[in-house]
Coordinates of N, CA and C in Angstrom, one line a residue:
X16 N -53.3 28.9 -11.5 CA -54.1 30.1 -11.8 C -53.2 31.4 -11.7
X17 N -53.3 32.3 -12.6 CA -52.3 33.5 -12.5 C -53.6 34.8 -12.3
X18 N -53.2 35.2 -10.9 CA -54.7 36.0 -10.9 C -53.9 37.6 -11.0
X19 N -54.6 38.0 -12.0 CA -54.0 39.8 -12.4 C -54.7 40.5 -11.9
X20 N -54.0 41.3 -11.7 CA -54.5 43.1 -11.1 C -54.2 44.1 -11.8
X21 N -55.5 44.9 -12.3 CA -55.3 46.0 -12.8 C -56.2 47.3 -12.3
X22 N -55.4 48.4 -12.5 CA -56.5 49.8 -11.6 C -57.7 49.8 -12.4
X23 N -57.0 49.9 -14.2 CA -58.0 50.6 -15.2 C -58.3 49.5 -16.2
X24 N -59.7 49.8 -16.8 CA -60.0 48.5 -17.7 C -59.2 48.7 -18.9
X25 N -58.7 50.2 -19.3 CA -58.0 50.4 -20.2 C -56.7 49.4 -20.1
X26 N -56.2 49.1 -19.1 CA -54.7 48.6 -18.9 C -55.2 47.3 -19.1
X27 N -56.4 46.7 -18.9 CA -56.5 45.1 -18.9 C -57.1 44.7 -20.4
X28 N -57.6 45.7 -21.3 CA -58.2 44.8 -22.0 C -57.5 44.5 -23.5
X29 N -56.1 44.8 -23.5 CA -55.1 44.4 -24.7 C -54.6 42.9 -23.9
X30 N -54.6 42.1 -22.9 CA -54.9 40.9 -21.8 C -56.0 40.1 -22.1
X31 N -57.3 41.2 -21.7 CA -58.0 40.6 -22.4 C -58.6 39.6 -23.4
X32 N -58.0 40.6 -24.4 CA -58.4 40.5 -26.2 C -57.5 39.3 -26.4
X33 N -56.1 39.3 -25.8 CA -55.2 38.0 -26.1 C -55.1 36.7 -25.8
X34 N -55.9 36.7 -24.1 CA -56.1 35.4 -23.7 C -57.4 35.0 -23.7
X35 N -58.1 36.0 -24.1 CA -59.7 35.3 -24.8 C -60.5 35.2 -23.1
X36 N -60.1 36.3 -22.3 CA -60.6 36.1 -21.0 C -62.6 36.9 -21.2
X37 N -63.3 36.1 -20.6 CA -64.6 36.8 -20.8 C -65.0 36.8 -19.2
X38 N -66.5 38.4 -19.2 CA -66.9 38.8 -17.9 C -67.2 37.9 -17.3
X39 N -66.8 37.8 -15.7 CA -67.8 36.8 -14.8 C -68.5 37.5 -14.4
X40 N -69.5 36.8 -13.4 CA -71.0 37.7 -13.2 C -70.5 36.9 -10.8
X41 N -69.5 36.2 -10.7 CA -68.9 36.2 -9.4 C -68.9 36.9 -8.5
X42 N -68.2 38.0 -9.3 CA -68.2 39.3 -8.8 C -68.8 40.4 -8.6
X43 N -69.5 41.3 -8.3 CA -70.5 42.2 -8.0 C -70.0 43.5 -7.8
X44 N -68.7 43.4 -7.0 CA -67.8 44.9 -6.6 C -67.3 45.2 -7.5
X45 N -66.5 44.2 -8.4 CA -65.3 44.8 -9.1 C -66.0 43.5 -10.8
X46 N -65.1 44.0 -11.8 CA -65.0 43.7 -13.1 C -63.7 43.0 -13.2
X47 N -64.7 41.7 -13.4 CA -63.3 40.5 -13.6 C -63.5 39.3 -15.0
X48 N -62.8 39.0 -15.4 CA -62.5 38.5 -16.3 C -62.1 37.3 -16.2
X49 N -62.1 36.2 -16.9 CA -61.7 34.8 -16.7 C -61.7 34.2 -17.9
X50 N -60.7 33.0 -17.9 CA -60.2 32.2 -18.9 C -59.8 31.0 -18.3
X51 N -61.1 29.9 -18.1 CA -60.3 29.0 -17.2 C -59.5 27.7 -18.0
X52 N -59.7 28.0 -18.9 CA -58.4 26.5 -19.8 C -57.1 27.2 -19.6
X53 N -57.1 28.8 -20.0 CA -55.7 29.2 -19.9 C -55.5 30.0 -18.4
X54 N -56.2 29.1 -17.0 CA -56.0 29.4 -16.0 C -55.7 30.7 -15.5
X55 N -56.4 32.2 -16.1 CA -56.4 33.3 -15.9 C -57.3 33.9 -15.7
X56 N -57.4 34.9 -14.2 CA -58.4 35.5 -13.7 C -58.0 37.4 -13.5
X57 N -58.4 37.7 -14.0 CA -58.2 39.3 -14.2 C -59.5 39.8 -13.0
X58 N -58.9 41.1 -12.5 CA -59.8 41.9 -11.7 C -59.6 43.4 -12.0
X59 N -60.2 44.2 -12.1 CA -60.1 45.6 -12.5 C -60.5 45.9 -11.0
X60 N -59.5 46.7 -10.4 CA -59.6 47.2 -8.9 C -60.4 48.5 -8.9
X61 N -59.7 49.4 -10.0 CA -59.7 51.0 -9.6 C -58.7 51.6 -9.2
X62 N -59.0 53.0 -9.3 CA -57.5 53.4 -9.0 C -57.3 53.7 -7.1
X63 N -56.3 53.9 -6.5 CA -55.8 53.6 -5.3 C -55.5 52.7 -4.3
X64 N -55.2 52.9 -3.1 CA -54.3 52.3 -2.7 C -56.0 51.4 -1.7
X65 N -57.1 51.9 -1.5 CA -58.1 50.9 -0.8 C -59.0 50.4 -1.7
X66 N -58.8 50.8 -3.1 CA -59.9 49.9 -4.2 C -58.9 48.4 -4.1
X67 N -57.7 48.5 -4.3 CA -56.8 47.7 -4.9 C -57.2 46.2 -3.5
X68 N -56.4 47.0 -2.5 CA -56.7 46.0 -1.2 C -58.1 45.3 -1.4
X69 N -59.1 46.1 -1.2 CA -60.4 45.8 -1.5 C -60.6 44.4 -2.7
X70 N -60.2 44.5 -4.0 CA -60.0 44.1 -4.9 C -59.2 42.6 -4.7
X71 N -58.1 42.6 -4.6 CA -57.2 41.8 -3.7 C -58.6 40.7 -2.9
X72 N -58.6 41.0 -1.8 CA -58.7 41.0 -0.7 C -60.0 39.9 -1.2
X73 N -61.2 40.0 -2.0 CA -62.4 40.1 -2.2 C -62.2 38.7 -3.2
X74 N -61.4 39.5 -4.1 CA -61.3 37.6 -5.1 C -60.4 36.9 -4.9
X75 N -59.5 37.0 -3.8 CA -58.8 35.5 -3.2 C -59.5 35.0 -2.0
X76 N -60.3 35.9 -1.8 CA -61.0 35.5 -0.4 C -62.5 34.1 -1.4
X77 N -63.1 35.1 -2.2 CA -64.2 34.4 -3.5 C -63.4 32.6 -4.3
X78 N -62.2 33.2 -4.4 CA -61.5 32.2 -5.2 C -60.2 32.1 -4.4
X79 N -59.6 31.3 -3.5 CA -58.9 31.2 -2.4 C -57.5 30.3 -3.1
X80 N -56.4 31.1 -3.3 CA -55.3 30.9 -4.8 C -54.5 29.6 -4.0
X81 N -53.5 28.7 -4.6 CA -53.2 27.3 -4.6 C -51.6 27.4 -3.8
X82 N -50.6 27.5 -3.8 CA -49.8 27.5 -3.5 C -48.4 27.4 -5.1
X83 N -49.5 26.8 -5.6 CA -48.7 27.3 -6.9 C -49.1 28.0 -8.0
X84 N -50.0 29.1 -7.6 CA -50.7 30.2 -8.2 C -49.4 31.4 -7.5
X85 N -49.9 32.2 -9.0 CA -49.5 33.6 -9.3 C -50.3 34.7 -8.8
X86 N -49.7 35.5 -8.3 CA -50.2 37.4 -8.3 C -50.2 38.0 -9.3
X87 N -50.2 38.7 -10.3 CA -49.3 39.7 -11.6 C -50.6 41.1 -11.2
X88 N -49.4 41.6 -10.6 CA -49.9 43.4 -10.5 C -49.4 44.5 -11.7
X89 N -50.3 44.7 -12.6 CA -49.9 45.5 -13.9 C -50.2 46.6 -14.7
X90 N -50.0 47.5 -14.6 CA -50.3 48.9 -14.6 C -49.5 50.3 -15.7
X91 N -49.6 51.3 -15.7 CA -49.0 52.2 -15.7 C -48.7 53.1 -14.3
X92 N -47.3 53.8 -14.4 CA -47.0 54.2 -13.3 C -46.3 55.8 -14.2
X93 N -45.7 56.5 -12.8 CA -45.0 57.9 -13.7 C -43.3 57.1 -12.9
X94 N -42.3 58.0 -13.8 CA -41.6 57.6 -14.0 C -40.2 58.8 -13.5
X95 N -39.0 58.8 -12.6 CA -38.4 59.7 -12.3 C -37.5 60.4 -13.4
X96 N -36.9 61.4 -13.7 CA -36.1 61.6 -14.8 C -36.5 61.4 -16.3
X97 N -36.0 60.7 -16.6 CA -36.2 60.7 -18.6 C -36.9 59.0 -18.4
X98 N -37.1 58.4 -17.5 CA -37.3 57.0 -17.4 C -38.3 57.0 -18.2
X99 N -38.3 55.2 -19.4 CA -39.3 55.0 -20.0 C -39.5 53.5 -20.1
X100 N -40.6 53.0 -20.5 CA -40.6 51.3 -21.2 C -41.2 50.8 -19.8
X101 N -40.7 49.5 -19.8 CA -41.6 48.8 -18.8 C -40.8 48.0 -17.9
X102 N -40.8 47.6 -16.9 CA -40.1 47.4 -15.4 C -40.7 46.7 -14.8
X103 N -39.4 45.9 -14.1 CA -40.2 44.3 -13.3 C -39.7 45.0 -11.4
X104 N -40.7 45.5 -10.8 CA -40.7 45.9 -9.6 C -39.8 45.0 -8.4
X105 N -39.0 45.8 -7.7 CA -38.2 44.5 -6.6 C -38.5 44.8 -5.5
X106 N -38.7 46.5 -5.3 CA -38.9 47.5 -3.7 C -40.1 48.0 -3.9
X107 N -40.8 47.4 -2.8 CA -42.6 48.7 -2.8 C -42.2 49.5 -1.4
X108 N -42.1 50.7 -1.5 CA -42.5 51.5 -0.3 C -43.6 52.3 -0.3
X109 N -44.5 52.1 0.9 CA -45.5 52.8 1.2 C -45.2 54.2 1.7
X110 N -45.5 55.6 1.2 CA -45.1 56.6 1.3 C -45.7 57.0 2.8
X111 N -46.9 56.7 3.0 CA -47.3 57.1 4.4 C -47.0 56.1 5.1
X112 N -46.9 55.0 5.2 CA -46.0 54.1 6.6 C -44.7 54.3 6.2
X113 N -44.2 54.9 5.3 CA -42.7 54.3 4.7 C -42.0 53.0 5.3
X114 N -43.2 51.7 5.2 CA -42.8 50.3 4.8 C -42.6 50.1 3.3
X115 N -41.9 49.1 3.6 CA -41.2 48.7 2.4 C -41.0 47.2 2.2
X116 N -41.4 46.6 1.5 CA -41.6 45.2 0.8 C -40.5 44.8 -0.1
X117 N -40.4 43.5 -0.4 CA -39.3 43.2 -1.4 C -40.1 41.5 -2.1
X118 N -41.0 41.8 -3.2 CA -41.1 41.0 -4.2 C -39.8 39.8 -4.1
X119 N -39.9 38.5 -4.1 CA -39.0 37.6 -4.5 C -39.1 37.0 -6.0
X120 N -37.6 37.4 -6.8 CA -37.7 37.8 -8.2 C -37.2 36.4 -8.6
X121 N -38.2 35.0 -8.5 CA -37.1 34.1 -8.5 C -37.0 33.4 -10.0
X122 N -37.8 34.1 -10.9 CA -37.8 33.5 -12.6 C -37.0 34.7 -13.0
X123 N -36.1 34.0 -14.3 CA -35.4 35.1 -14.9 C -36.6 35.5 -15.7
X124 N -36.1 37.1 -16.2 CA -37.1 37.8 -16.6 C -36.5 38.6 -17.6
X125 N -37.4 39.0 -18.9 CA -35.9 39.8 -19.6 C -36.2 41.3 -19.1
X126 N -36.8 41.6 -18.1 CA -37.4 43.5 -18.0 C -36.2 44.0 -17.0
X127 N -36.0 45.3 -17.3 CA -35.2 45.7 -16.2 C -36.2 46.2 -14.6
X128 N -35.2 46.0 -13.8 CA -35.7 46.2 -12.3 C -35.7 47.5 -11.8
X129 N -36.8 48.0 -11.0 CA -37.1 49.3 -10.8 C -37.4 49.1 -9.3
X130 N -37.3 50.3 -8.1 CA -38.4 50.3 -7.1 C -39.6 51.0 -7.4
X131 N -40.5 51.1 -6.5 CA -42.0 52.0 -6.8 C -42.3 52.8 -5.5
X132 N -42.6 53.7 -5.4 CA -43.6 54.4 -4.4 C -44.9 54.2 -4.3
X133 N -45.5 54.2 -4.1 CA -46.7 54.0 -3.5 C -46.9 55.2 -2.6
X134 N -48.5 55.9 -2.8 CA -48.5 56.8 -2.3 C -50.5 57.1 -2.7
X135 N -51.3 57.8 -1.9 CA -52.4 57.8 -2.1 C -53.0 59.0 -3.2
X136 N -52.1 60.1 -3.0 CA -52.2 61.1 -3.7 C -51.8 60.7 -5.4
X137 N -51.6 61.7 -6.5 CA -51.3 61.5 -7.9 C -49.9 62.4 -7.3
X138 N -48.9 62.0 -8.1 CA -47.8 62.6 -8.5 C -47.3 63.8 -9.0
X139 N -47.3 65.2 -8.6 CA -47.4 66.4 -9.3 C -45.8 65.8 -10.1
X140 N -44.6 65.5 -9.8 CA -43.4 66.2 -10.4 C -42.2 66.4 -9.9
X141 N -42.6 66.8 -8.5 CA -41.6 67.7 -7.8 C -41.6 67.1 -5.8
X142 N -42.6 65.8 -5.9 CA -42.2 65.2 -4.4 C -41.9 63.9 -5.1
X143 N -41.4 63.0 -5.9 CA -41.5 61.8 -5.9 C -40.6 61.0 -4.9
X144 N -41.3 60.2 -3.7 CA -40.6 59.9 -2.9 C -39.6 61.4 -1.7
X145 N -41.0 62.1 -1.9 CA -40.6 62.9 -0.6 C -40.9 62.3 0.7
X146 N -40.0 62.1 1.5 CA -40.1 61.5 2.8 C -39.9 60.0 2.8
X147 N -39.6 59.1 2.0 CA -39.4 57.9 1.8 C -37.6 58.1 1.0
X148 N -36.8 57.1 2.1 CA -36.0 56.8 1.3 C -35.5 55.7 0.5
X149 N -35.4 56.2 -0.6 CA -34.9 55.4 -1.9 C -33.4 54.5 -1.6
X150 N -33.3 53.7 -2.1 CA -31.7 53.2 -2.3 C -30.9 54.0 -3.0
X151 N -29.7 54.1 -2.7 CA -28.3 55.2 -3.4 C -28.8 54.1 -4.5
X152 N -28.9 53.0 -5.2 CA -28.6 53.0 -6.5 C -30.0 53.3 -7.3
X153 N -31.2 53.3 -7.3 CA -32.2 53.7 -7.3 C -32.1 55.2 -7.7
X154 N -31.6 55.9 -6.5 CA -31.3 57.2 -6.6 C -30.4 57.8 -7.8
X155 N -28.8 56.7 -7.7 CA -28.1 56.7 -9.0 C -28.4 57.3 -10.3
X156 N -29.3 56.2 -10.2 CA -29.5 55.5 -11.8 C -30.7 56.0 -12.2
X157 N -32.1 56.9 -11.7 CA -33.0 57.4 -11.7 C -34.2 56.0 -12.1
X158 N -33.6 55.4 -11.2 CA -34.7 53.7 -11.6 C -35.8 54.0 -10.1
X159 N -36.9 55.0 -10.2 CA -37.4 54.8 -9.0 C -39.1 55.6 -9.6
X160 N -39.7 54.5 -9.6 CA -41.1 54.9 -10.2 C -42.1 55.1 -9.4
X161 N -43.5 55.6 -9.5 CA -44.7 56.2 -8.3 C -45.6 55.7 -9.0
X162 N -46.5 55.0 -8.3 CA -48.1 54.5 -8.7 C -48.5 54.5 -7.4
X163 N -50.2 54.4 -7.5 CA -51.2 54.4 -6.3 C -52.0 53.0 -5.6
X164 N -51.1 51.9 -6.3 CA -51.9 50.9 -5.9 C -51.1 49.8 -5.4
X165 N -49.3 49.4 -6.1 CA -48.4 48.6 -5.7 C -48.3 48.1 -4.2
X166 N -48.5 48.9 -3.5 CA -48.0 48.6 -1.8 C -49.3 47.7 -1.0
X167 N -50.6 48.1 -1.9 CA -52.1 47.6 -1.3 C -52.0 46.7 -2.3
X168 N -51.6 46.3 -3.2 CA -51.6 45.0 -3.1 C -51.1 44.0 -3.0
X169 N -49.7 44.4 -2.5 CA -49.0 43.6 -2.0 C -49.4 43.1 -0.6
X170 N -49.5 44.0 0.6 CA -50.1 43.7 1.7 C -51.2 42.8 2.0
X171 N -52.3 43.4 0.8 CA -53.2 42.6 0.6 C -53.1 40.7 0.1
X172 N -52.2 41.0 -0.7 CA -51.7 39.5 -1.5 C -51.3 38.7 -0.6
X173 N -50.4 39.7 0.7 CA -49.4 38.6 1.3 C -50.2 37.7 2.6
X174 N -52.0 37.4 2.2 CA -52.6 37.0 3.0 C -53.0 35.8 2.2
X175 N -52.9 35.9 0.9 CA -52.7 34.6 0.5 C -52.0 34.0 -0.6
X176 N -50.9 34.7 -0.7 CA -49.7 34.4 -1.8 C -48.5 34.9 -0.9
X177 N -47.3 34.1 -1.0 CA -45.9 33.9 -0.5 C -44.8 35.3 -1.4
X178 N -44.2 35.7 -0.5 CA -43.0 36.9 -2.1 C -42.8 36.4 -2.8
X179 N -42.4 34.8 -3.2 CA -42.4 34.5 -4.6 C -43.5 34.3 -5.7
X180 N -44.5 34.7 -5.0 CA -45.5 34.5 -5.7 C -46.3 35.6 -6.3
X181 N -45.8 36.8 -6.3 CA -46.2 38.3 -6.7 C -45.1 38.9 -7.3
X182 N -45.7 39.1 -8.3 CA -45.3 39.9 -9.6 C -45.7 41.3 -9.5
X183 N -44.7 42.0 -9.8 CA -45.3 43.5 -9.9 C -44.5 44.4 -12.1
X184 N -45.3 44.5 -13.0 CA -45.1 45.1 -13.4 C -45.7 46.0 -14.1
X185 N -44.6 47.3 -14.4 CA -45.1 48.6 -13.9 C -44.9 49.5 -15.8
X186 N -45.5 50.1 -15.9 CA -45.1 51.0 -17.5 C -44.9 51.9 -17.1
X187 N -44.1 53.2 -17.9 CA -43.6 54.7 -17.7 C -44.8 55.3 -18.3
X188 N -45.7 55.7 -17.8 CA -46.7 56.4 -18.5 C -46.5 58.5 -18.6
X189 N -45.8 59.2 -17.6 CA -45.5 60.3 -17.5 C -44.4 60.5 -16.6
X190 N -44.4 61.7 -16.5 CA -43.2 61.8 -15.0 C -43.7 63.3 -14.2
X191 N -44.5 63.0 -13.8 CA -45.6 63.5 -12.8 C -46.5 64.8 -13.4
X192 N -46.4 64.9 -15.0 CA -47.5 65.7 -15.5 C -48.7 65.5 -16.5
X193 N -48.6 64.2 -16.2 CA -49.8 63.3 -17.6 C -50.7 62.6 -16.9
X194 N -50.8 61.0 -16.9 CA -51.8 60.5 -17.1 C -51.8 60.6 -15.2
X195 N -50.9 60.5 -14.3 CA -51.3 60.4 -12.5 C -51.1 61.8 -11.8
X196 N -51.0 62.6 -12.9 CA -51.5 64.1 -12.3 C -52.3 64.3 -12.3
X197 N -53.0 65.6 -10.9 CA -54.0 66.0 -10.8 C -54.3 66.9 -11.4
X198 N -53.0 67.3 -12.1 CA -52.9 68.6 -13.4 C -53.8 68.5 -14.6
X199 N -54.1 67.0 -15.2 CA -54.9 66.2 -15.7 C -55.4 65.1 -15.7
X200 N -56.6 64.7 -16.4 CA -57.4 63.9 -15.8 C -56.8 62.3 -16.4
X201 N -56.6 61.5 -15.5 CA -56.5 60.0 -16.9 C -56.6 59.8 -17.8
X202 N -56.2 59.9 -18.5 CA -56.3 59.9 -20.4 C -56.4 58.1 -20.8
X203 N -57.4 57.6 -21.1 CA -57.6 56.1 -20.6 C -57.0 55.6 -22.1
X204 N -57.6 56.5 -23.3 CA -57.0 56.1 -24.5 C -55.2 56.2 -24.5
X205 N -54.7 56.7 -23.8 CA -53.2 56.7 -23.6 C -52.8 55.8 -23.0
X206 N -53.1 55.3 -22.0 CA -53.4 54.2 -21.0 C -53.3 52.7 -22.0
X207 N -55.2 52.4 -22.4 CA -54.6 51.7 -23.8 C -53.3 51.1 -24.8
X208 N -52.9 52.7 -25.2 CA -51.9 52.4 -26.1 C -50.7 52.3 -26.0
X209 N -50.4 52.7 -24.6 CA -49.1 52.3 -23.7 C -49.3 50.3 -23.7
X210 N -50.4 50.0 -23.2 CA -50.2 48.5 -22.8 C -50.4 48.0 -24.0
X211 N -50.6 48.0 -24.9 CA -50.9 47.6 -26.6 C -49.4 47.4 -26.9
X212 N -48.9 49.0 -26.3 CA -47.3 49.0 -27.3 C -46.1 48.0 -26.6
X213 N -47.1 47.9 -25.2 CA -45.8 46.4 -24.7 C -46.7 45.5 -24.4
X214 N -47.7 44.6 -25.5 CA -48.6 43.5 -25.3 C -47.7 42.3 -25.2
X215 N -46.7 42.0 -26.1 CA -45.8 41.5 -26.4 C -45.0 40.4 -24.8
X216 N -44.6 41.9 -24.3 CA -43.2 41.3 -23.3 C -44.3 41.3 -22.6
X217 N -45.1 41.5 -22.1 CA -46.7 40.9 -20.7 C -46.9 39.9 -21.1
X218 N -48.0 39.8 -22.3 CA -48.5 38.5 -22.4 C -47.9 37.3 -22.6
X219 N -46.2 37.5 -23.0 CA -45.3 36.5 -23.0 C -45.3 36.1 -21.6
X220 N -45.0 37.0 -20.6 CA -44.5 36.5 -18.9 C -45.5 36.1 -18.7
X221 N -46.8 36.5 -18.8 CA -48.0 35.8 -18.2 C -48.3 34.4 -18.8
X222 N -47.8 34.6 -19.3 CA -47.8 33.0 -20.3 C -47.2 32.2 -19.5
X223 N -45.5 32.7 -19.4 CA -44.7 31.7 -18.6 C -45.0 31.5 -17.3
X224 N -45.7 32.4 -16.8 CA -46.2 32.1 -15.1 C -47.0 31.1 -14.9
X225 N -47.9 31.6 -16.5 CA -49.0 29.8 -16.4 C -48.4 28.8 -16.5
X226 N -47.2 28.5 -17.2 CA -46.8 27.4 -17.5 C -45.9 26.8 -15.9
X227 N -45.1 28.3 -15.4 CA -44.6 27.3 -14.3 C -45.4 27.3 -13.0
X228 N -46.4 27.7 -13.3 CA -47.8 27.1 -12.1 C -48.3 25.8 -12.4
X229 N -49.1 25.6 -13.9 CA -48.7 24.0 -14.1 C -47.8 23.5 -14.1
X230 N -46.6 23.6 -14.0 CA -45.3 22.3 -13.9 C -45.5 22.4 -12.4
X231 N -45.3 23.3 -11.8 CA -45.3 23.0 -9.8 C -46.8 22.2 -9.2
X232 N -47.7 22.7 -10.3 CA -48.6 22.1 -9.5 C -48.9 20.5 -10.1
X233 N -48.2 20.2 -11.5 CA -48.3 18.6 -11.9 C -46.7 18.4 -10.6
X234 N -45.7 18.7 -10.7 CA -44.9 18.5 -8.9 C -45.4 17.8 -7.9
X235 N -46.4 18.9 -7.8 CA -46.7 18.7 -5.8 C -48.4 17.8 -5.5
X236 N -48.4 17.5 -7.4 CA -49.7 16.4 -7.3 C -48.5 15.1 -7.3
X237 N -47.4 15.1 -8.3 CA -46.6 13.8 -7.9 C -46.2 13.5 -6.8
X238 N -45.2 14.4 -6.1 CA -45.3 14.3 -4.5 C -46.1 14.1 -4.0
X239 N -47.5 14.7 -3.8 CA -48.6 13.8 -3.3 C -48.8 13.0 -3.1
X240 N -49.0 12.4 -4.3 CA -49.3 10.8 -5.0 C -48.0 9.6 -4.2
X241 N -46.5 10.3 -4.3 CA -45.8 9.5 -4.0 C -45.4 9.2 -2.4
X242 N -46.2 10.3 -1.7 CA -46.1 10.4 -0.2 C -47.2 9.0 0.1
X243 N -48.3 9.7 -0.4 CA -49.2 9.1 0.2 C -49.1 7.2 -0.4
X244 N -48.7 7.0 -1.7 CA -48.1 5.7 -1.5 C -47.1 5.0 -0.4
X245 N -46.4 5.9 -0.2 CA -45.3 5.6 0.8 C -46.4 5.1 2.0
X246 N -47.1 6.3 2.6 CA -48.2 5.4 4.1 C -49.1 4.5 3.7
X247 N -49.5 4.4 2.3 CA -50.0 3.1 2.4 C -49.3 1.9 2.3
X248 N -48.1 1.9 2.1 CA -47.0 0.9 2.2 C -46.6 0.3 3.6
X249 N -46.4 1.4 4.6 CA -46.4 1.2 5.8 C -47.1 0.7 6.6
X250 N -48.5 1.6 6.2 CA -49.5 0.5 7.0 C -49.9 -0.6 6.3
X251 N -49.5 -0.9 5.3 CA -49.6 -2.8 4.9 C -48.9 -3.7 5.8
X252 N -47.7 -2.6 5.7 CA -46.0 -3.1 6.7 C -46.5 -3.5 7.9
X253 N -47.2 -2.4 8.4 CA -47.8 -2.4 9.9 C -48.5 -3.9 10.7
X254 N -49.5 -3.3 9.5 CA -50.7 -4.8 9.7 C -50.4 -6.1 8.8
X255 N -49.1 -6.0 8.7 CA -48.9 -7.4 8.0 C -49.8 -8.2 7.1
X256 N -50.3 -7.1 6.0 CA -51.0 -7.4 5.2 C -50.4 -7.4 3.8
X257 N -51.2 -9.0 3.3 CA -50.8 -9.3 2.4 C -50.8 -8.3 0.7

């Protein structure tokens, strides 16, 4: 099962429309979505850093994920410098603990890699990652993005998904004067047409996440199968039975 996270329904429903996911009625807090042939569960959090946890927290607790289940945290974010396009997250730092997490990136991926801030406020422009330090290459390279929800769900996730089991990807939606400024309001139709214009490279990964959650989990049902033949071999051995 690949269970996705999104703030806005705007960002989930080009996901949606593609994997044919329809409303459950499971849920009561949040707006979730499901497709269970093609093993996908969507949750629309809201925006910040305690809807998300909340969110998180609420449908792995309702639906309690396998060991070879997926996270996919997916969103728009603002973006430092001229940064644009879409990004596979490796560093979350929480701007008020200034903790910091590291996603395990263990499938190749064709997106380039970014860190994120995490922070509760919207992004004016002119603090990104004030008080949290960035990596010199981060810093470099102007690869260092801000959203309000990355860090809560990671914390949240890591109560029942492993770092390789959380995905984080993030879109350039502004650079701290558009859609996560308080200068303006969310522009949901922009939102939209950002995740429309990269349906493509998502729905492709999320595809492959499903595929290698069923290969690990047809795995570790063979292993199963082949353990537990093993003890009934021994205890035949045991009791000298024919």
């Amino acid at each position: 099962m690949i269970y996705i996270f999104t703030a806005l329904y705007h960002e989930a429903q080009c996901i949606i429309k593609f994997f044919d996911l329809k409303k459950t009625a499971e849920s009561q807090r949040f707006m979730q979505f499901e497709n269970e042939t093609a093993q996908i569960r969507l949750t629309v959090s809201g925006v910040g850093e305690i809807a998300a946890a909340a969110a998180v927290s609420s449908t792995c607790t309702q639906n309690p994920p396998r060991r070879t289940d997926f996270l996919c945290n997916i969103g728009i974010c603002a973006g430092a410098g001229e940064l644009e396009g879409i990004y596979m997250i490796h560093k979350i730092t929480e701007q008020a603990s200034q903790k910091t997490w590291y996603p395990d990136i263990l499938y190749r991926h064709p997106f380039p890699e970014a860190e994120i801030i995490t922070a509760m406020k919207p992004w004016e422009g002119d603090t990104l990652g004030a008080g949290v330090p960035a990596s010199a290459d981060a810093a470099d390279s102007g690869t260092l993005l801000y959203d309000m929800e990355a860090a809560a769900v990671y914390q949240a996730g890591a109560y029942f998904f492993g770092p390789h089991q959380m995905q984080f990807l993030k879109i350039v939606s502004d650079h701290g004067t558009g859609l996560l400024s308080r200068k303006e309001q969310p522009n949901a139709g922009k939102a939209a047409q950002l995740m429309e214009q990269y349906k493509e490279p998502v729905t492709a990964w999320i595809s492959r996440l499903g595929q290698a959650a069923r290969r690990d989990g047809r795995l570790r049902e063979q292993e199963a199968n082949e353990r537990l033949e093993q003890l009934v071999r021994r205890l035949c051995t045991d009791l000298h039975a024919s």
